[in-house]
Amino acid sequence: AWGQTYVATKLKPRGKEKDSWRILAAHDNTIVQTVPQQVPPKSLKKGEWFEFESDSIWHIDYGPVPLVNDAGQVAFADYRYYAPRFLDDALSTKIGWQLGIDTYRMPVDTEGGNFQGDGKGTCFTSERGLQYAGMTAEEFGDVWSSYQACDTQLVVLKDITDDGTGHIDMFFKLVDEENAIMGEYKDEYVEDAENKARMDDNATLLEGTTTASGGTYVVHRMPFPSKSDGTPRTYINSTFVNGVNLWPVYTDAQDAQAEASQVWATAMAE
């Protein structure tokens, strides 16, 4: 039987936090008592966990894309992932089945890291995304329009040439309907003339792209940190979770990190 007092798992210090703890609720509306007591007291809902086998850790690439269907219900889009990773490829459908959510299998080879959208009909991918799918922009856009409501416009961006994935999440982040972040190669951090020109072209394209409100995007330029053994790195590949932005940092690129942090603060000011 569940008792009344539990010992939580202490986490490693994060940022300026003195202590942090992981607490999982066994029942809804569990009140967390702390000393000193927080005001108001924290109330938790119980979590639900599912276990699925997978081939790799790249859940953003093969996991479900959340949608809202014509009935106003949550639904999933399921990309066709790498054939050898059949466990990964099956995961979206398995999760949908487990949760009782309709899952729509898309007839196109792509990954979640090469999709972003504003929820209003404008979607983004990279040139390499079209290449890997073996489709023209028109063919690719037709599939995404049918399955992901990308029926206003498909914006195709130039990818980073020495990044193995070609994903847009390495250099582009749609912050909201009006603001976008685009990577920038600055010589003081990393020299790469070819990709600098490609990212500058992307910024120019975005600045002339019409938003859902009829304006054009405000483009915030984010510096890239130095490469690691020739492999490009980024501060842009972030995840928004419950009002928190999780973005990568590197211990050997403190100068670039400070500038990147300021770009995030400016782009997400509201």
C-alpha atoms as one frame of an Amber mdcrd trajectory, in Angstrom:
protein
   0.000   0.000   0.000   1.106   3.548  -0.627   2.187   5.459   2.444   2.130
   9.148   3.219   5.823  10.074   3.109   8.321   9.259   0.361  11.967  10.018
  -0.293  12.466  11.613  -3.713  15.439  11.040  -6.018  17.901  13.912  -5.842
  19.153  15.193  -9.202  22.446  16.775 -10.132  22.567  20.578  -9.659  21.224
  22.536 -12.640  22.281  26.114 -13.314  21.720  28.306 -10.259  19.462  25.771
  -8.513  20.809  24.678  -5.135  18.880  21.396  -5.045  16.488  19.626  -7.375
  14.454  16.454  -6.865  12.499  14.075  -9.083   9.037  13.267  -7.735   6.540
  10.979  -9.492   2.912  11.013  -8.366   1.066   7.728  -7.877  -2.336   9.452
  -7.805  -3.825  12.608  -9.299  -3.816  15.777  -7.191  -0.884  14.630  -5.069
   0.223  17.550  -2.888   3.976  17.947  -2.475   4.947  19.203   0.987   8.330
  20.926   1.176  10.343  22.579   3.942  10.051  25.498   3.728   6.616  25.056
   2.169   6.109  26.507  -1.331   3.146  28.834  -1.764   0.908  27.632  -3.231
   1.822  23.977  -2.595   2.703  21.991  -5.722   0.022  19.573  -6.942   0.995
  16.714  -9.254  -0.927  14.397 -11.532   0.106  10.790 -11.785   2.304   9.824
 -14.701   1.715   6.950 -17.077   4.635   5.046 -18.563   4.801   2.765 -21.582
   7.690   0.571 -22.643   8.460   0.044 -26.330  11.469  -1.487 -28.004  13.432
   0.732 -30.382  16.523   0.573 -32.566  17.955   4.020 -31.811  17.605   7.099
 -29.605  16.421   9.523 -32.312  12.810   9.735 -31.177  12.263  13.185 -32.691
  12.914  11.642 -36.116  10.687   8.560 -35.961   8.182   9.484 -33.240   4.617
  10.680 -33.915   3.869  14.178 -35.185   0.891  15.567 -33.192  -2.062  16.802
 -35.235  -5.654  17.905 -34.723  -8.035  16.084 -37.068 -11.256  17.376 -38.639
 -13.215  16.296 -35.550 -11.009  18.419 -33.309  -9.323  15.361 -31.800  -5.624
  14.680 -31.312  -4.169  12.495 -34.072  -0.702  11.411 -35.178   1.178  11.585
 -38.457   3.663   8.738 -38.906   6.668   9.247 -41.187   8.166   6.358 -43.133
  11.506   5.883 -41.377  14.634   3.924 -42.305  13.680   0.381 -43.369  16.446
  -1.397 -41.367  15.174   0.267 -38.156  11.797  -1.443 -38.182  11.276  -1.069
 -34.426  11.776   2.691 -34.702   9.536   2.847 -37.748   6.709   1.044 -35.933
   6.810   3.197 -32.812   4.384   5.953 -33.852   1.713   3.427 -34.773   2.307
   1.494 -31.542   1.943   4.627 -29.422  -1.203   5.626 -31.292  -2.691   2.169
 -30.770  -1.792   2.203 -27.059  -3.429   5.597 -26.526  -6.376   5.031 -28.850
  -5.257   7.826 -31.175  -5.767   7.714 -34.945  -2.394   7.469 -36.686  -1.938
   8.334 -40.357   0.940   6.602 -42.135   2.525   9.011 -44.621   3.750   7.673
 -48.004   7.038   9.571 -47.869  10.531   8.879 -46.515  11.463  11.634 -44.075
  12.379  12.350 -40.448  10.882  14.600 -37.811  14.082  16.633 -37.623  13.346
  17.854 -41.133   9.870  19.190 -40.418   8.662  22.370 -38.777   5.325  24.114
 -39.159   3.382  27.089 -37.845   0.058  25.259 -37.449  -1.488  27.635 -39.962
  -0.498  25.911 -43.203   3.145  26.953 -43.630   5.704  24.158 -43.312   9.474
  24.009 -43.627  11.966  21.384 -44.765  15.413  21.258 -46.369  16.700  20.569
 -49.859  18.169  17.305 -48.597  14.736  16.338 -47.302  13.451  16.384 -50.875
  16.535  14.524 -52.066  16.144  11.733 -49.523  12.431  11.425 -50.326  13.159
  11.258 -54.045  10.494  13.878 -54.741  10.145  17.303 -56.260   9.068  20.148
 -54.010   5.589  19.973 -55.554   5.254  16.224 -54.952   6.587  16.517 -51.412
   4.303  19.452 -50.655   1.253  17.535 -51.903   1.884  14.711 -49.415   2.513
  17.069 -46.516  -0.571  19.069 -47.464  -2.747  15.953 -47.344  -1.338  14.549
 -44.098  -0.088  17.594 -42.152  -2.246  20.456 -43.458   0.763  22.159 -45.080
  -1.633  23.666 -47.576  -0.482  27.300 -47.594   3.184  26.976 -48.554   6.190
  24.682 -48.290   9.415  26.589 -47.635  12.523  24.655 -48.700  15.761  25.789
 -47.033  19.383  25.079 -47.919  20.911  22.574 -45.510  24.390  22.471 -43.975
  26.593  20.603 -46.441  28.788  18.770 -43.898  25.966  17.732 -41.574  25.124
  14.078 -42.171  21.383  14.470 -41.564  20.577  17.530 -43.667  17.914  18.361
 -41.070  16.559  21.860 -40.645  16.625  21.566 -36.855  20.395  21.996 -37.063
  20.124  25.557 -38.381  16.503  26.754 -38.203  13.901  27.166 -35.465  10.414
  28.569 -35.891   9.834  30.280 -32.559   6.276  31.428 -33.261   4.157  32.655
 -36.160   6.269  35.787 -36.605   9.780  34.961 -35.342  12.360  32.540 -36.714
  15.960  31.759 -35.797  18.501  31.106 -38.542  22.059  29.948 -37.960  24.965
  32.221 -38.791  28.611  31.341 -39.394  30.802  33.948 -37.713  34.530  33.794
 -38.339  35.386  34.368 -34.681  33.666  31.057 -33.817  33.852  28.926 -36.953
  35.023  29.620 -40.510  32.954  28.039 -43.288  32.455  30.277 -46.306  30.232
  27.865 -48.237  27.741  27.247 -45.462  27.865  30.879 -44.367  26.561  31.822
 -47.817  23.875  29.118 -47.644  22.593  30.298 -44.251  22.625  33.927 -45.440
  20.524  32.870 -48.442  18.080  31.168 -46.077  17.785  34.305 -43.955  17.028
  36.384 -47.056  14.396  33.864 -48.151  12.700  33.912 -44.742  12.689  37.705
 -44.572  10.643  37.681 -47.772   8.311  34.841 -46.765   4.726  35.776 -45.898
   3.523  34.760 -42.429   0.015  33.641 -41.450  -0.799  37.201 -40.370   0.277
  38.649 -43.726   3.615  40.104 -42.633   7.083  38.645 -43.057   9.288  36.782
 -40.609  11.531  38.544 -38.138  14.755  36.560 -38.547  17.108  36.316 -35.569
  20.624  35.117 -36.412  22.153  32.547 -34.069  25.923  31.908 -34.133  27.202
  28.387 -34.651  29.827  27.174 -32.163  33.115  25.699 -33.327  33.033  22.308
 -34.997  34.070  19.154 -33.138  36.576  17.127 -35.188  35.024  18.582 -38.322
  31.442  17.830 -37.251  29.104  20.849 -37.151  27.425  21.729 -33.858  24.477
  23.970 -33.109  22.604  25.848 -30.390  19.402  25.831 -32.447  18.322  22.195
 -32.144  16.039  22.822 -29.185  12.793  21.450 -27.786   9.931  23.484 -26.315
   8.343  21.656 -23.347   5.669  23.202 -21.114   7.005  26.725 -21.541  10.658
  25.681 -21.199  13.215  25.804 -24.016  15.786  22.996 -23.873  18.811  23.824
 -26.039  22.311  22.318 -26.275  25.460  23.917 -24.878  29.150  23.001 -25.104
  31.852  23.360 -22.481  34.440  24.564 -25.015  32.381  27.319 -26.678  31.532
  29.743 -23.894  31.848  32.927 -25.974  29.438  31.708 -28.630  27.110  30.364
 -25.936  26.680  33.767 -24.330  25.691  35.292 -27.664  23.377  32.366 -28.414
  21.656  32.795 -25.047  20.963  36.444 -25.837  19.491  35.520 -29.228  17.120
  33.048 -27.563  16.084  35.690 -25.026  15.380  38.225 -27.764  13.534  35.827
 -30.065  11.372  34.504 -27.229  10.810  37.824 -25.492   7.045  37.392 -25.470
